[in-house]
Amino acid sequence: MSDKMRAVDIKDGKGPISSLHIAEVPRPIPRASEALIRIRAFGLNRMDLLQREGHYPVPPFASKILGVEFSGTIEELGAAGGGREGFEVGDEVFGLAYGGAYAEYIAVSTHMLVRKPKELSWEQCAGIPETWITATQAMYLIAKFQPGKSILWHAAASSVSIAGIQLSKADSASEVYATARQDEKCEFAVKELGATAAFNTKTTNWVKEVLKATDGKGVDIIIDFIGAEYFQQNLNTIAKDGVIVTLGFMGGTKLKEGTDIGALILKRVTVVGSSLRSQDEEYQGKLRDQLVEHALPRFKDGRFKLLIDKVLPWEKIQDAHRLLEENKTKGKVICTIL
């Protein structure tokens, strides 16, 4: 096997979409507890856009190559072998990494690998890890979701919210609300994913609508990717003793003048920020185990929908990033490597 491989590189280390290109780079060598995976497909995430532009801090031990989720075949095992999962060379897997998935090969901990079910395609599996683990983390580890609680997911057609809405419904949330900035996406959240209701944040007063739907109580949990732009509205919408989980800042990081934080005390609100990628392997591994136990059976029998908006060959990586930047997708954008 050659000590070189092809990978997506960024000219000058950061830049616009036009800076993305495929280059020859050193092939990773798996450490003792790692496996070398020949990648068949990888998923794109919004953090990839930020990293490409130089706005996303990569963990110091992570590959500088973009991408954290993938599917492929085990080509080689490190000195420790297949780990407790008993993986072998030739096994078909998918998994989560700290970086390096936009490439022909990736070296990743065997504990972060999941066996690829025969019922799912390479493309479907490549879009599971980051998306579903992030939704699981936000709901269970951070917001402490329990059956009977109500929950609101912003950015309803984003991959994480698509996962989260389905998890919430399957695990007996009392109501599952969503927001989006297009009527089509709101309709999608209700008709395709099973949300109780969804509101267009551009054309409706979504705070008023949520409060009306909950008889003025508000929702117990809000999962937010928007940040500063929705901060006040989130405080107005959350119920007493509610939890707001902030996973992104698509709407900026600077609060508007006049923001009233009184609800933090008057409603005893908890606001938590989190990033999955910065967590250590033990933490991520627990979430991987929960994914396997809780969600994988539902992927296999079709109860959970794995929605892919577009599949492109990795040579069209610029087009793939452009799709994400346009913010018109419903589901994952996946690249395949032949």
C-alpha positions as semicolon CSV with decimal commas, in nm:
position;residue;x (nm);y (nm);z (nm)
1;M;0,000;0,000;0,000
2;S;0,132;0,343;-0,092
3;D;0,225;0,583;0,186
4;K;0,034;0,856;-0,002
5;M;-0,336;0,917;-0,059
6;R;-0,567;1,177;-0,207
7;A;-0,755;1,416;0,018
8;V;-0,945;1,742;-0,006
9;D;-0,705;2,025;0,072
10;I;-0,757;2,398;0,128
11;K;-0,527;2,630;-0,061
12;D;-0,332;2,850;0,187
13;G;-0,495;2,663;0,477
14;K;-0,823;2,855;0,471
15;G;-1,037;3,039;0,224
16;P;-1,351;3,048;0,007
17;I;-1,511;2,754;-0,170
18;S;-1,276;2,801;-0,465
19;S;-0,981;2,712;-0,239
20;L;-1,097;2,349;-0,209
21;H;-0,911;2,098;-0,426
22;I;-0,795;1,736;-0,417
23;A;-0,425;1,689;-0,346
24;E;-0,184;1,409;-0,261
25;V;-0,097;1,391;0,110
26;P;0,063;1,137;0,347
27;R;-0,161;0,840;0,430
28;P;-0,232;0,810;0,805
29;I;-0,085;0,519;0,999
30;P;-0,320;0,364;1,259
31;R;-0,203;0,374;1,618
32;A;-0,247;0,079;1,854
33;S;-0,618;0,124;1,922
34;E;-0,708;0,254;1,575
35;A;-0,820;0,112;1,243
36;L;-0,733;0,239;0,896
37;I;-1,052;0,283;0,694
38;R;-1,078;0,298;0,316
39;I;-1,351;0,562;0,284
40;R;-1,647;0,502;0,053
41;A;-1,854;0,809;0,149
42;F;-1,836;1,105;0,387
43;G;-2,093;1,347;0,524
44;L;-2,074;1,725;0,520
45;N;-2,155;1,941;0,821
46;R;-2,183;2,314;0,880
47;M;-1,868;2,308;1,093
48;D;-1,680;2,213;0,775
49;L;-1,772;2,550;0,624
50;L;-1,647;2,732;0,932
51;Q;-1,327;2,528;0,943
52;R;-1,263;2,596;0,575
53;E;-1,291;2,969;0,645
54;G;-1,060;2,948;0,947
55;H;-1,336;3,013;1,202
56;Y;-1,356;2,671;1,369
57;P;-1,084;2,567;1,613
58;V;-0,974;2,210;1,541
59;P;-0,868;1,997;1,841
60;P;-0,486;2,004;1,857
61;F;-0,456;1,627;1,807
62;A;-0,698;1,616;1,510
63;S;-0,622;1,593;1,141
64;K;-0,638;1,928;0,964
65;I;-0,825;1,756;0,680
66;L;-1,196;1,842;0,685
67;G;-1,470;1,598;0,777
68;V;-1,577;1,402;1,084
69;E;-1,816;1,131;0,959
70;F;-1,766;0,856;0,705
71;S;-1,842;0,503;0,592
72;G;-1,596;0,251;0,449
73;T;-1,402;-0,071;0,489
74;I;-1,134;-0,161;0,745
75;E;-0,804;-0,198;0,560
76;E;-0,569;-0,236;0,856
77;L;-0,580;-0,263;1,235
78;G;-0,337;-0,114;1,485
79;A;-0,134;-0,323;1,728
80;A;-0,425;-0,356;1,974
81;G;-0,642;-0,527;1,713
82;G;-1,016;-0,487;1,674
83;G;-1,085;-0,366;2,026
84;R;-1,374;-0,482;2,241
85;E;-1,601;-0,477;1,936
86;G;-1,387;-0,744;1,767
87;F;-1,346;-0,568;1,432
88;E;-1,151;-0,743;1,156
89;V;-0,989;-0,635;0,831
90;G;-1,256;-0,623;0,562
91;D;-1,541;-0,524;0,795
92;E;-1,781;-0,264;0,658
93;V;-1,822;0,021;0,906
94;F;-1,920;0,382;0,962
95;G;-1,798;0,616;1,229
96;L;-1,712;0,948;1,386
97;A;-1,367;1,111;1,385
98;Y;-1,212;1,435;1,505
99;G;-1,116;1,519;1,145
100;G;-0,976;1,369;0,828
101;A;-1,286;1,223;0,657
102;Y;-1,251;1,415;0,327
103;A;-0,992;1,164;0,212
104;E;-0,934;0,818;0,069
105;Y;-0,820;0,683;0,409
106;I;-0,871;0,775;0,773
107;A;-0,725;0,637;1,097
108;V;-0,981;0,633;1,378
109;S;-1,036;0,470;1,716
110;T;-1,213;0,135;1,687
111;H;-1,446;0,245;1,969
112;M;-1,589;0,511;1,737
113;L;-1,676;0,260;1,464
114;V;-2,015;0,097;1,406
115;R;-2,080;-0,205;1,186
116;K;-2,261;-0,108;0,866
117;P;-2,602;-0,278;0,852
118;K;-2,681;-0,451;0,523
119;E;-3,012;-0,261;0,515
120;L;-2,836;0,075;0,475
121;S;-2,628;0,221;0,194
122;W;-2,279;0,364;0,222
123;E;-2,429;0,710;0,169
124;Q;-2,687;0,670;0,445
125;C;-2,430;0,544;0,693
126;A;-2,192;0,832;0,616
127;G;-2,461;1,078;0,726
128;I;-2,545;0,918;1,060
129;P;-2,260;0,969;1,312
130;E;-2,221;1,344;1,362
131;T;-2,588;1,419;1,308
132;W;-2,750;1,160;1,532
133;I;-2,484;1,167;1,802
134;T;-2,513;1,547;1,825
135;A;-2,892;1,524;1,859
136;T;-2,857;1,250;2,121
137;Q;-2,602;1,452;2,316
138;A;-2,818;1,766;2,314
139;M;-3,135;1,588;2,421
140;Y;-3,015;1,338;2,677
141;L;-2,674;1,430;2,817
142;I;-2,727;1,806;2,824
143;A;-3,101;1,880;2,837
144;K;-3,181;1,565;3,043
145;F;-3,483;1,485;2,829
146;Q;-3,748;1,260;2,983
147;P;-4,072;1,126;2,832
148;G;-4,351;1,379;2,874
149;K;-4,134;1,686;2,827
150;S;-4,197;1,926;2,540
151;I;-3,917;2,026;2,304
152;L;-3,852;2,275;2,024
153;W;-3,593;2,226;1,749
154;H;-3,479;2,529;1,553
155;A;-3,360;2,488;1,191
156;A;-3,613;2,210;1,137
157;A;-3,470;2,084;0,808
158;S;-3,111;2,070;0,930
159;S;-2,972;1,720;0,967
160;V;-2,943;1,740;1,347
161;S;-3,299;1,862;1,387
162;I;-3,426;1,596;1,146
163;A;-3,269;1,343;1,380
164;G;-3,382;1,521;1,694
165;I;-3,746;1,559;1,592
166;Q;-3,764;1,186;1,523
167;L;-3,590;1,097;1,851
168;S;-3,823;1,327;2,045
169;K;-4,134;1,180;1,889
170;A;-4,016;0,820;1,929
171;D;-3,926;0,875;2,293
172;S;-4,263;1,018;2,395
173;A;-4,216;1,393;2,409
174;S;-4,548;1,556;2,499
175;E;-4,513;1,797;2,206
176;V;-4,242;1,843;1,943
177;Y;-4,221;2,189;1,789
178;A;-3,989;2,320;1,519
179;T;-3,900;2,640;1,338
180;A;-3,760;2,715;0,994
181;R;-3,738;3,009;0,757
182;Q;-3,933;2,855;0,472
183;D;-4,292;2,726;0,466
184;E;-4,177;2,420;0,273
185;K;-3,939;2,323;0,554
186;C;-4,208;2,377;0,818
187;E;-4,447;2,152;0,626
188;F;-4,168;1,896;0,592
189;A;-4,111;1,892;0,969
190;V;-4,477;1,819;1,038
191;K;-4,574;1,587;0,752
192;E;-4,249;1,396;0,704
193;L;-4,097;1,396;1,053
194;G;-4,403;1,405;1,275
195;A;-4,354;1,737;1,456
196;T;-4,659;1,863;1,643
197;A;-4,632;2,200;1,467
198;A;-4,368;2,410;1,293
199;F;-4,348;2,786;1,251
200;N;-4,188;3,009;0,988
201;T;-3,970;3,254;1,180
202;K;-3,973;3,501;0,892
203;T;-4,349;3,529;0,845
204;T;-4,497;3,448;1,187
205;N;-4,445;3,550;1,547
206;W;-4,319;3,207;1,643
207;V;-4,289;3,292;2,012
208;K;-4,656;3,388;2,024
209;E;-4,752;3,073;1,834
210;V;-4,556;2,841;2,064
211;L;-4,696;3,005;2,376
212;K;-5,047;2,977;2,230
213;A;-4,994;2,609;2,150
214;T;-4,869;2,540;2,504
215;D;-5,138;2,744;2,684
216;G;-4,878;3,002;2,781
217;K;-4,649;2,752;2,953
218;G;-4,374;2,747;2,690
219;V;-4,155;2,450;2,605
220;D;-3,933;2,256;2,843
221;I;-3,635;2,224;2,607
222;I;-3,509;2,433;2,315
223;I;-3,229;2,312;2,087
224;D;-3,083;2,614;1,912
225;F;-2,835;2,659;1,626
226;I;-2,901;3,030;1,566
227;G;-2,745;3,195;1,871
228;A;-2,770;3,566;1,939
229;E;-3,050;3,638;1,693
230;Y;-3,291;3,407;1,878
231;F;-3,156;3,450;2,232
232;Q;-3,431;3,683;2,358
233;Q;-3,704;3,489;2,181
234;N;-3,578;3,165;2,331
235;L;-3,597;3,317;2,679
236;N;-3,952;3,432;2,607
237;T;-4,052;3,085;2,483
238;I;-3,887;2,855;2,738
239;A;-4,094;2,718;3,027
240;K;-4,004;2,748;3,394
241;D;-3,702;2,533;3,481
242;G;-3,645;2,485;3,110
243;V;-3,316;2,420;2,933
244;I;-3,186;2,599;2,622
245;V;-2,906;2,410;2,447
246;T;-2,700;2,623;2,210
247;L;-2,514;2,425;1,943
248;G;-2,440;2,695;1,687
249;F;-2,439;3,065;1,607
250;M;-2,577;3,098;1,255
251;G;-2,744;3,419;1,378
252;G;-2,430;3,568;1,532
253;T;-2,267;3,581;1,874
254;K;-2,336;3,941;1,984
255;L;-2,659;4,003;2,172
256;K;-2,884;4,287;2,059
257;E;-2,897;4,602;2,269
258;G;-3,187;4,585;2,510
259;T;-3,178;4,208;2,558
260;D;-3,362;4,125;2,881
261;I;-3,208;3,832;3,069
262;G;-3,460;3,845;3,354
263;A;-3,605;3,509;3,257
264;L;-3,281;3,342;3,364
265;I;-3,385;3,408;3,723
266;L;-3,762;3,452;3,699
267;K;-3,804;3,123;3,513
268;R;-3,495;2,951;3,655
269;V;-3,371;2,890;3,301
270;T;-3,053;2,697;3,219
271;V;-2,864;2,802;2,905
272;V;-2,591;2,559;2,799
273;G;-2,349;2,570;2,509
274;S;-2,184;2,259;2,374
275;S;-1,964;2,124;2,096
276;L;-1,936;1,752;2,034
277;R;-1,601;1,771;1,855
278;S;-1,421;1,915;2,156
279;Q;-1,529;1,629;2,384
280;D;-1,285;1,347;2,463
281;E;-1,307;0,996;2,321
282;E;-1,461;0,846;2,635
283;Y;-1,749;1,095;2,619
284;Q;-1,799;1,046;2,247
285;G;-1,771;0,670;2,290
286;K;-2,062;0,664;2,534
287;L;-2,273;0,848;2,280
288;R;-2,164;0,605;2,009
289;D;-2,280;0,317;2,233
290;Q;-2,614;0,488;2,290
291;L;-2,654;0,535;1,914
292;V;-2,593;0,163;1,856
293;E;-2,831;0,052;2,130
294;H;-3,105;0,310;2,089
295;A;-3,118;0,424;1,727
296;L;-2,949;0,159;1,511
297;P;-3,239;-0,091;1,534
298;R;-3,474;0,185;1,419
299;F;-3,250;0,267;1,124
300;K;-3,251;-0,097;1,020
301;D;-3,628;-0,146;1,030
302;G;-3,710;0,194;0,880
303;R;-3,872;0,356;1,182
304;F;-3,613;0,634;1,165
305;K;-3,571;0,815;0,834
306;L;-3,219;0,884;0,708
307;L;-3,279;1,173;0,474
308;I;-3,019;1,261;0,211
309;D;-3,069;1,577;0,007
310;K;-2,784;1,529;-0,241
311;V;-2,507;1,282;-0,324
312;L;-2,208;1,408;-0,520
313;P;-1,873;1,257;-0,620
314;W;-1,600;1,405;-0,404
315;E;-1,444;1,568;-0,709
316;K;-1,741;1,810;-0,684
317;I;-1,658;1,911;-0,327
318;Q;-1,693;2,278;-0,416
319;D;-2,051;2,219;-0,532
320;A;-2,119;2,027;-0,211
321;H;-2,002;2,315;0,008
322;R;-2,204;2,555;-0,205
323;L;-2,520;2,355;-0,134
324;L;-2,464;2,388;0,240
325;E;-2,393;2,759;0,217
326;E;-2,717;2,818;0,025
327;N;-2,907;2,673;0,323
328;K;-3,176;2,518;0,105
329;T;-3,115;2,152;0,181
330;K;-3,344;1,914;0,371
331;G;-3,116;1,642;0,503
332;K;-2,756;1,547;0,443
333;V;-2,517;1,631;0,163
334;I;-2,292;1,329;0,102
335;C;-1,979;1,285;-0,111
336;T;-1,870;0,948;-0,246
337;I;-1,522;0,826;-0,333
338;L;-1,492;0,570;-0,611
